[in-house]
CSV table of C-alpha atoms and ligand atoms in Angstrom, one decimal:
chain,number,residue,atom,x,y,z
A,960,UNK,CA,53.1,-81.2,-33.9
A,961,UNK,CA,49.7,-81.7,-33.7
A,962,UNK,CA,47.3,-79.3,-35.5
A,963,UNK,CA,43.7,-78.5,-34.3
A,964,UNK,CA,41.5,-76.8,-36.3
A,965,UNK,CA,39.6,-73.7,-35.5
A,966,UNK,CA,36.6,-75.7,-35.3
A,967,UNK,CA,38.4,-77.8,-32.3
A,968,UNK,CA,38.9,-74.7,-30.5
A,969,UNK,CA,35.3,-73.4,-31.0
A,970,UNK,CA,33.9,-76.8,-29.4
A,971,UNK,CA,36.4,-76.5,-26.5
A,972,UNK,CA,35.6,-73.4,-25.8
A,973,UNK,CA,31.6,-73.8,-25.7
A,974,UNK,CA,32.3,-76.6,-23.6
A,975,UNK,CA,34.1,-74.7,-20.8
A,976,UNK,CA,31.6,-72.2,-20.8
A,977,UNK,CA,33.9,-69.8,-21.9
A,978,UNK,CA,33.0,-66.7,-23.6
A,979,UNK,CA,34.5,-62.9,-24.6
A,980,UNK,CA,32.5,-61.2,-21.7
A,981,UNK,CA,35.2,-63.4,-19.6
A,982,UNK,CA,38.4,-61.3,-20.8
A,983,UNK,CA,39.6,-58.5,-20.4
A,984,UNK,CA,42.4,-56.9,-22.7
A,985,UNK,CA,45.7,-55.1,-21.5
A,986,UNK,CA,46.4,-51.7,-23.3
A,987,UNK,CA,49.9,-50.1,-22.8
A,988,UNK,CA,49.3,-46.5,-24.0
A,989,UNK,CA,52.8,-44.6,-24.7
A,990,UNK,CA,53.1,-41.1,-24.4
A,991,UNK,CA,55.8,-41.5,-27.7
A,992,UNK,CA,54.5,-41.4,-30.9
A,993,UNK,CA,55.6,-44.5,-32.0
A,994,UNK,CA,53.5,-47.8,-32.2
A,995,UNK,CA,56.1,-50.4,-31.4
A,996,UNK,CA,56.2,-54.4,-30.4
A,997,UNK,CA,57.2,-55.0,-27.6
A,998,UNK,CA,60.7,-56.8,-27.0
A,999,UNK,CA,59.7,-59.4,-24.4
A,1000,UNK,CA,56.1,-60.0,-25.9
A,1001,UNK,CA,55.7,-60.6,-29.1
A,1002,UNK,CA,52.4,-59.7,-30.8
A,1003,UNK,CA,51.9,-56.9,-27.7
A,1004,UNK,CA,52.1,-53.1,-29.0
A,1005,UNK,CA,52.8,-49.6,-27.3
A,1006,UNK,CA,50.7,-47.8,-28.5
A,1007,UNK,CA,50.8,-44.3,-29.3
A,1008,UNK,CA,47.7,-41.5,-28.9
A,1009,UNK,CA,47.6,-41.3,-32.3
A,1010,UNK,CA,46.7,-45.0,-33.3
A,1011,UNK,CA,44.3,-46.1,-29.9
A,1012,UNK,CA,41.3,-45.4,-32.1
A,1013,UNK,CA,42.6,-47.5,-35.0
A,1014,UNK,CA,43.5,-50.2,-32.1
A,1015,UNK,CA,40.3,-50.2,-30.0
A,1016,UNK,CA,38.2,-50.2,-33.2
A,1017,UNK,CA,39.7,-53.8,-33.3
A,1018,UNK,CA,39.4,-54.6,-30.2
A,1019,UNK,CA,35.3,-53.9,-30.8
A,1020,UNK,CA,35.6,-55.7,-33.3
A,1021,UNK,CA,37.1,-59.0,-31.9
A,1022,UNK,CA,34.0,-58.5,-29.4
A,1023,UNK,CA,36.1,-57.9,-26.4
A,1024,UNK,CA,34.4,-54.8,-24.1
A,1025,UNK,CA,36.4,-54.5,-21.4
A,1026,UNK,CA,40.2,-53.3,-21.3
A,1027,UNK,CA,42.6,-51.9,-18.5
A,1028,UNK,CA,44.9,-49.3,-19.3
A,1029,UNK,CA,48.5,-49.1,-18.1
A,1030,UNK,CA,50.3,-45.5,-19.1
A,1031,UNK,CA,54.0,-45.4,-20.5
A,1032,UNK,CA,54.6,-41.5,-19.7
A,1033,UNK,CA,57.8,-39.8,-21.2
A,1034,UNK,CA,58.9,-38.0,-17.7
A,1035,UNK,CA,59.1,-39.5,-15.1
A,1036,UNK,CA,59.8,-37.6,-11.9
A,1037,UNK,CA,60.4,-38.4,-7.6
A,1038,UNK,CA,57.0,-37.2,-7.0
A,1039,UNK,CA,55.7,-39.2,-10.1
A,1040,UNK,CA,53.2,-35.4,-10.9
A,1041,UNK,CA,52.6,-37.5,-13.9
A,1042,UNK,CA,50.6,-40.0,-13.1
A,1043,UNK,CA,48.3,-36.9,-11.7
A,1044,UNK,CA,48.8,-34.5,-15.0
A,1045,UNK,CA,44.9,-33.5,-16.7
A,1046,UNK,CA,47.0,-33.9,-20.0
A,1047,UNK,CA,48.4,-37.6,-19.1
A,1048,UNK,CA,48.8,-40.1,-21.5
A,1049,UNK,CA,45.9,-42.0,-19.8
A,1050,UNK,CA,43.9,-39.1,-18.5
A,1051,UNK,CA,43.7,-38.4,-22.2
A,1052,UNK,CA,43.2,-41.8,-23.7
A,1053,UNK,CA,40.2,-41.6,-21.5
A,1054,UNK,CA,39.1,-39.0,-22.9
A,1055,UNK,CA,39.7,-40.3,-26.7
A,1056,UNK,CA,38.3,-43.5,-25.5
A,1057,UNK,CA,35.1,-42.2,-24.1
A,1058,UNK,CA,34.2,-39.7,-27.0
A,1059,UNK,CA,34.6,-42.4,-29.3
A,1060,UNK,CA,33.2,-45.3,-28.3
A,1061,UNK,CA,30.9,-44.4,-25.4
A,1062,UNK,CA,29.6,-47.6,-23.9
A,1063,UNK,CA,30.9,-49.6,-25.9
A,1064,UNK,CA,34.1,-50.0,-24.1
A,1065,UNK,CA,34.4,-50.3,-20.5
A,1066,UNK,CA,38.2,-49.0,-19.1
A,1067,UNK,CA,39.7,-50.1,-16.1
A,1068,UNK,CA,42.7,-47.9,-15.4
A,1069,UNK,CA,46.2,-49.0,-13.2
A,1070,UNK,CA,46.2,-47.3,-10.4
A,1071,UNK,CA,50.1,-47.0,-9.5
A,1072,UNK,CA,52.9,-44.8,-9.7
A,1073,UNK,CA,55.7,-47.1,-10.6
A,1074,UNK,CA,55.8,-46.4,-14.2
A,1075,UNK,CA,55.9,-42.1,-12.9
A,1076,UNK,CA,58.5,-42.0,-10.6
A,1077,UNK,CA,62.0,-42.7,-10.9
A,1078,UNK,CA,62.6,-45.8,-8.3
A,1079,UNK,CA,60.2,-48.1,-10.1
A,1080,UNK,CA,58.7,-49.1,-6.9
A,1081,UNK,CA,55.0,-48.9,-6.3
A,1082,UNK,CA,55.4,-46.2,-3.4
A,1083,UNK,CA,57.2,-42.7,-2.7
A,1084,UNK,CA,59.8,-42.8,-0.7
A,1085,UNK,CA,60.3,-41.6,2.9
A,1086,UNK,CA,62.3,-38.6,2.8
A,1087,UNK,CA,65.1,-39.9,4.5
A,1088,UNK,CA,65.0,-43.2,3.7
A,1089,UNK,CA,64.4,-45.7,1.3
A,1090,UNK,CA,61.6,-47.0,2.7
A,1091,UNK,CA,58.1,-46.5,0.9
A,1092,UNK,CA,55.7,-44.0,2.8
A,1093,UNK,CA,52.3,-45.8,2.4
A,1094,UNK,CA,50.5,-42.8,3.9
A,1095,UNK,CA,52.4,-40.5,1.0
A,1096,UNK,CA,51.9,-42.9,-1.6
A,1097,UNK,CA,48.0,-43.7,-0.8
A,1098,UNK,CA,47.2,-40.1,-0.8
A,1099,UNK,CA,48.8,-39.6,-4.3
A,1100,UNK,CA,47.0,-42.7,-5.5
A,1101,UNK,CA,43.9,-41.3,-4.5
A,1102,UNK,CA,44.5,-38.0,-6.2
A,1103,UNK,CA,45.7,-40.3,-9.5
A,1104,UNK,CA,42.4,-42.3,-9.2
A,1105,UNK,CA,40.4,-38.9,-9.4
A,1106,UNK,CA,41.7,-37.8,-12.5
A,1107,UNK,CA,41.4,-41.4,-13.4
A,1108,UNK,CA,37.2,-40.3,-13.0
A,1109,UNK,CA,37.4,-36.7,-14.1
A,1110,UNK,CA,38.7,-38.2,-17.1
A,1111,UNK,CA,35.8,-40.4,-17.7
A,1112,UNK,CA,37.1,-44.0,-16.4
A,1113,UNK,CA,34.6,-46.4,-15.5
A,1114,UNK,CA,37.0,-48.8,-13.1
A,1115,UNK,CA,40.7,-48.0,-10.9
A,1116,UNK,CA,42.2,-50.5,-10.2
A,1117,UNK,CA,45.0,-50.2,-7.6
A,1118,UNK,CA,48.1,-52.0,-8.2
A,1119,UNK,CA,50.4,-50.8,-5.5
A,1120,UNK,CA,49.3,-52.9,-2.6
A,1121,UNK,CA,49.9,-50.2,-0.2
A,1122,UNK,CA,47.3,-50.5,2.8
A,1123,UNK,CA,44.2,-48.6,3.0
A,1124,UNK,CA,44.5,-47.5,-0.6
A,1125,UNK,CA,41.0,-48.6,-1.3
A,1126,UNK,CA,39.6,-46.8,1.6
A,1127,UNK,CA,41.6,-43.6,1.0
A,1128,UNK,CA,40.7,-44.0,-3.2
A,1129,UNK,CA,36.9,-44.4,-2.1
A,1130,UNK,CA,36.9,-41.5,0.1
A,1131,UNK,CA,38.5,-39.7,-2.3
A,1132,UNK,CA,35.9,-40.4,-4.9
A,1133,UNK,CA,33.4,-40.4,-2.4
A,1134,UNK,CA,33.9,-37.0,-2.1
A,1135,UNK,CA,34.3,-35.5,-5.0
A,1136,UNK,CA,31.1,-36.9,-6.4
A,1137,UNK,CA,32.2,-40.0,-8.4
A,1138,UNK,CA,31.2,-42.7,-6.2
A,1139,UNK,CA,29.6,-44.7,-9.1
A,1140,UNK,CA,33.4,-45.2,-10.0
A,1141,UNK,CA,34.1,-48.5,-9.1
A,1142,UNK,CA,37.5,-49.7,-7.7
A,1143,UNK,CA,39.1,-53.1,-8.8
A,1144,UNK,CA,41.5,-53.9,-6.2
A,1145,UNK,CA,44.9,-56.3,-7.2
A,1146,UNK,CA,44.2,-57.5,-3.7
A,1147,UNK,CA,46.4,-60.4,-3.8
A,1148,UNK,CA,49.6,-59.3,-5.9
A,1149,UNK,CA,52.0,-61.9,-5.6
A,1150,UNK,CA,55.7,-60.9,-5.4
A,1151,UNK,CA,56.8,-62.8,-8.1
A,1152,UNK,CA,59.5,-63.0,-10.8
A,1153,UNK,CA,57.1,-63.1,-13.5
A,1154,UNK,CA,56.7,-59.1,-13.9
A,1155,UNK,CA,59.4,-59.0,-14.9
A,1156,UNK,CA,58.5,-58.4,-19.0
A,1157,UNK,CA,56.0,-55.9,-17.5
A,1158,UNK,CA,58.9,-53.9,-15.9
A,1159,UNK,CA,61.6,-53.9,-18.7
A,1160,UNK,CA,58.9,-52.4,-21.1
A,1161,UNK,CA,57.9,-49.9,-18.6
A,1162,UNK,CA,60.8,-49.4,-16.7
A,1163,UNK,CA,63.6,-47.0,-18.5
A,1164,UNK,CA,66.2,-49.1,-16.5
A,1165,UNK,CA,65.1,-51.7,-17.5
A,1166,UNK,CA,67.4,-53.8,-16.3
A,1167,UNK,CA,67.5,-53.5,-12.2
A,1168,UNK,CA,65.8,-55.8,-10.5
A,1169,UNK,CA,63.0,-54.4,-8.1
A,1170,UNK,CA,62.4,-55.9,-4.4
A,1171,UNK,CA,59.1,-55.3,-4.4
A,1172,UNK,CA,58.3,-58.2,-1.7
A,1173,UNK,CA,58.3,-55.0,1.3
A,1174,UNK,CA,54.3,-54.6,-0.2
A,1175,UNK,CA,53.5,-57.6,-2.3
A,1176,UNK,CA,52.0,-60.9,-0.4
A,1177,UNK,CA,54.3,-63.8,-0.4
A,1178,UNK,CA,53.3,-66.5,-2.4
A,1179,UNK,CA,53.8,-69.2,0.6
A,1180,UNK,CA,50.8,-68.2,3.4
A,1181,UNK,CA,47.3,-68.8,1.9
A,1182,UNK,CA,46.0,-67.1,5.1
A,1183,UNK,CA,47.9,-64.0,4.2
A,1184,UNK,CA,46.2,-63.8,0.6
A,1185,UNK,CA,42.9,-64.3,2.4
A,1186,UNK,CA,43.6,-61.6,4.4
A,1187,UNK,CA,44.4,-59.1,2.3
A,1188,UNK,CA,41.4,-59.5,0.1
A,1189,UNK,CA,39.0,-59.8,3.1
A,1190,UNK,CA,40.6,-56.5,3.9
A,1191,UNK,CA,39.9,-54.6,0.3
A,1192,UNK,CA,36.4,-55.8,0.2
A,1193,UNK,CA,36.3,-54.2,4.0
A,1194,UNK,CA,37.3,-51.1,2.9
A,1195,UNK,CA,34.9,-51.2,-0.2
A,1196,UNK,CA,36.4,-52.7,-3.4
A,1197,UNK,CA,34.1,-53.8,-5.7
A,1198,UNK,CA,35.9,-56.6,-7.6
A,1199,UNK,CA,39.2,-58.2,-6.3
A,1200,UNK,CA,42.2,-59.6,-8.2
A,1201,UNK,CA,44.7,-62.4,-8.0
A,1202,UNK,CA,47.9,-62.6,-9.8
A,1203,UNK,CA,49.9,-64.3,-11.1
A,1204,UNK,CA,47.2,-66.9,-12.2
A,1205,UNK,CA,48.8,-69.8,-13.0
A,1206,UNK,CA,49.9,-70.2,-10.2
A,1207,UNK,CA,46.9,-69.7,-7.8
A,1208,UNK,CA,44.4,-72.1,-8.8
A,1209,UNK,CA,44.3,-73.0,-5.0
A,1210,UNK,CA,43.7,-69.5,-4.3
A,1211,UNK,CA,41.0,-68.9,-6.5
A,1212,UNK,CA,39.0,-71.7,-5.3
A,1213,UNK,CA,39.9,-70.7,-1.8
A,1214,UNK,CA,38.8,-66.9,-2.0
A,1215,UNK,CA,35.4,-67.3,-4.4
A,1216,UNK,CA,34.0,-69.6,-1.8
A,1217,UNK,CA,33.9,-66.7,0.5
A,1218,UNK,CA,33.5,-63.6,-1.5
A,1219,UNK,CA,30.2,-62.3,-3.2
A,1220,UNK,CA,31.9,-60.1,-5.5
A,1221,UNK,CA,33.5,-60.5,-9.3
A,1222,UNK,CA,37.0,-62.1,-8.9
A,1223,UNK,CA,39.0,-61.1,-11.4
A,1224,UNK,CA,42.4,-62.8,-12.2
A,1225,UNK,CA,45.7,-61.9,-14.5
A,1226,UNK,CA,47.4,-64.0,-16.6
A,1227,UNK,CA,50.5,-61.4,-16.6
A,1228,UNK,CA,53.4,-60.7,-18.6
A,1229,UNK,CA,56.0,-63.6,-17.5
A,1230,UNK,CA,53.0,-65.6,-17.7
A,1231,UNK,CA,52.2,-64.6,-21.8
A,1232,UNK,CA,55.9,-64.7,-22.4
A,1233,UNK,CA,56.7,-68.2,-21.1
A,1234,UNK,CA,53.5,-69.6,-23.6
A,1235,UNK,CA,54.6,-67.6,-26.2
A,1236,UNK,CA,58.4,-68.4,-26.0
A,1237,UNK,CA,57.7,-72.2,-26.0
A,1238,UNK,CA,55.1,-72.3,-28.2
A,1239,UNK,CA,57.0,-70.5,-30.6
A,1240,UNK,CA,59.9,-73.3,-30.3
A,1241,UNK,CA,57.1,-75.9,-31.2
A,1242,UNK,CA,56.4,-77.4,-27.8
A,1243,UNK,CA,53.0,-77.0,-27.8
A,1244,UNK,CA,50.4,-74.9,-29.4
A,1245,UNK,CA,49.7,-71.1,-28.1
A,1246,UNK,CA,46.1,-71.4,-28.8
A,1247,UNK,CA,44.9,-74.6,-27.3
A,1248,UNK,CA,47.0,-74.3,-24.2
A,1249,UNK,CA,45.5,-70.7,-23.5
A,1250,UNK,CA,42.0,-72.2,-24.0
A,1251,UNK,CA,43.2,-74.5,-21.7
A,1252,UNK,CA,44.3,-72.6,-19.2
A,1253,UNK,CA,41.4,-69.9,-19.3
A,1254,UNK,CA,39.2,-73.2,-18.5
A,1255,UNK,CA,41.0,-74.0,-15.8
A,1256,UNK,CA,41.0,-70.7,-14.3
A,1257,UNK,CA,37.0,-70.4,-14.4
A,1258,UNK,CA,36.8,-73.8,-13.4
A,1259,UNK,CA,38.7,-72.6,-10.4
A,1260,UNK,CA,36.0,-69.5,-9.8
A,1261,UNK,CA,37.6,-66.6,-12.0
A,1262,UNK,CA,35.1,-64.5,-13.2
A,1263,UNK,CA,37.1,-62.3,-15.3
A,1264,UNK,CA,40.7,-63.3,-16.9
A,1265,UNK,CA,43.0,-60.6,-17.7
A,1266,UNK,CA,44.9,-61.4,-20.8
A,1267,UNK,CA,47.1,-60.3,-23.5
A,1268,UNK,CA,45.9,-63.5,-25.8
A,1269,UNK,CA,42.5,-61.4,-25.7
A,1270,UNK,CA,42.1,-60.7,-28.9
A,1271,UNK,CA,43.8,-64.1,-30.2
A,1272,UNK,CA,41.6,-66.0,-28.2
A,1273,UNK,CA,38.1,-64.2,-28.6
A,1274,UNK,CA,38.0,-65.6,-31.9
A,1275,UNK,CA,37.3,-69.3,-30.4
A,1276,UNK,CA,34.6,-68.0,-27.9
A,1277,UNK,CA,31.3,-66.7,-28.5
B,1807,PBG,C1,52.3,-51.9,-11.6
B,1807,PBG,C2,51.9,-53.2,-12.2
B,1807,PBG,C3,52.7,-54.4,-12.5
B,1807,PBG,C4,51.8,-55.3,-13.1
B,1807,PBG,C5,50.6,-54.7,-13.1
B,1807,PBG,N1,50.6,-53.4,-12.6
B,1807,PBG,C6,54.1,-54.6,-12.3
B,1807,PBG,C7,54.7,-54.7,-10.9
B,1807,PBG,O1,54.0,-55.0,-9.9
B,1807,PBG,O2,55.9,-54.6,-10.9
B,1807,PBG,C8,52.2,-56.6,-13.6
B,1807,PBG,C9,51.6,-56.8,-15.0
B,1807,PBG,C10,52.2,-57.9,-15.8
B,1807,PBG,O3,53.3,-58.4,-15.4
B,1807,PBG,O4,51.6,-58.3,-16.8
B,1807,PBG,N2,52.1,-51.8,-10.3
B,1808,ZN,ZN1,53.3,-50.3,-9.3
């Protein structure tokens, strides 16, 4: 195979323009005490209470300043009260975070309830049926986005796609006094098969399969996309995401021609586990196609690129 040298990624890098205020870094903190790899995604942690110091201290240290938080609780409940508790595993990795490092770290937070509640779906259930209730679910994501900002976060970022959950979140914080919170909207969530490394980690059964394409856009109608982000910056979101990314170059291109605000993109788990798998095999190398990719995706008019290769690839970017 053919071996660049870190040198060859430097020079790629500072030609694409790329640099660490670009990425942002994934954090899955685990409400067990044990600091443990993750199956599906080699080199990607759970990481316990007791070790996010030790882990963010390198993540300052790489240069990166800007993660989002996704909670693995231990109960998880048909209400999802978790997601809501003042002692939550991210309420209070907020609170470790922001004692700690101050400024020095922004936090975005997921704003969902999937991980809390025992369907895995992104909504509450009618009672009756097993239809989601987006009025039910938007109200509980509001209340989980406020002790998101009592706990000292600096970003929520809604991940359920139910409508008017950026409205209702605003309002929420609107009310309450935090409306220098801002609100990162995964506007244009793809239904996709590549979550799927996301959901086994976070998932207890991890096994099902989850419909989810009742909420999130279909890949096929570019219109639709459009919509729904037109729609969150309508109801106030401050940034707006796409996902998957590979995927969407079109999209990206489409949507920053029309909106003033950051556009944010993810790079998400099937995504990090399809490089990783076939890099791994010797197809290509990890580093240089990520660099690759990342270029391509602020070619395309990403602002922001979530990743988990963060920390890999800030050591190629100044
Ligand atoms: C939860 C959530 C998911 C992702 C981000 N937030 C999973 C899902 O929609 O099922 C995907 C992240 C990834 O795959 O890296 N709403
Ligand atoms: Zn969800």
């Amino acid at each position: 195979m053919i071996h660049y040298d870190d040198d060859y990624y430097y020079e790629f890098s500072k030609k694409s323009n790329l640099t660490k205020n670009n990425l942002i870094f994934p954090l899955f903190v685990d409400e067990s005490n044990k600091f443990q790899e993750l199956n599906v995604m080699p080199g990607i942690f759970k990481v316990p209470y007791n070790k996010i110091i030790q882990t963010l201290e390198e993540v300052v240290e790489s240069g990166v300043h800007s993660i989002i938080l996704f909670g693995i609780p231990r109960l998880r409940n048909s209400m999802g009260t978790a997601a809501i508790s003042k002692n939550g595993i991210v309420q209070k990795s907020l609170k470790l975070i922001k004692s700690n490092f101050g400024n020095k770290i922004s936090t975005i937070t997921d704003v969902c309830i999937c991980q809390y509640n025992d369907t895995g779906h992104c909504g509450l259930f009618k009672k009756t049926k097993k239809v989601v209730d987006n009025d039910l679910t938007i109200e509980l994501l509001s209340n989980i986005a406020l002790s998101h900002a009592i706990a000292g976060v600096d970003i929520v970022a809604p991940s359920s796609m139910m409508d008017g959950q950026v409205k209702r979140i605003k309002e929420k914080l609107d009310i309450n006094g935090y409306n220098k919170i801002k609100i990162l909207s995964f506007s244009a969530k793809q239904s996709s098969s590549l979550y799927k490394p996301f959901r086994s980690e976070t998932f207890f059964h991890s096994t099902n399969e989850i419909d989810k394409s009742t909420y999130q856009v279909p890949y096929h109608n570019p219109r639709e996309i459009q919509r729904e982000i037109e729609n969150d910056i309508h109801e106030g979101s401050n940034m707006v995401m796409i996902k998957p990314a590979m995927s969407s170059l079109d999209l990206i291109y489409r949507i920053k021609k029309i909106c003033t605000i950051p556009l944010v993109v993810q790079i998400v788990s099937g995504e990090y586990s399809m490089i990783k798998a076939a890099s791994t095999i010797g197809l290509f190398d990890e580093t240089m196609y990520i660099l690759n990719l990342i270029s391509a995706l602020k070619r395309s008019g990403a602002d922001k690129i979530i990743t988990y290769s963060s920390l890999h690839i800030s050591k190629f970017l100044i």
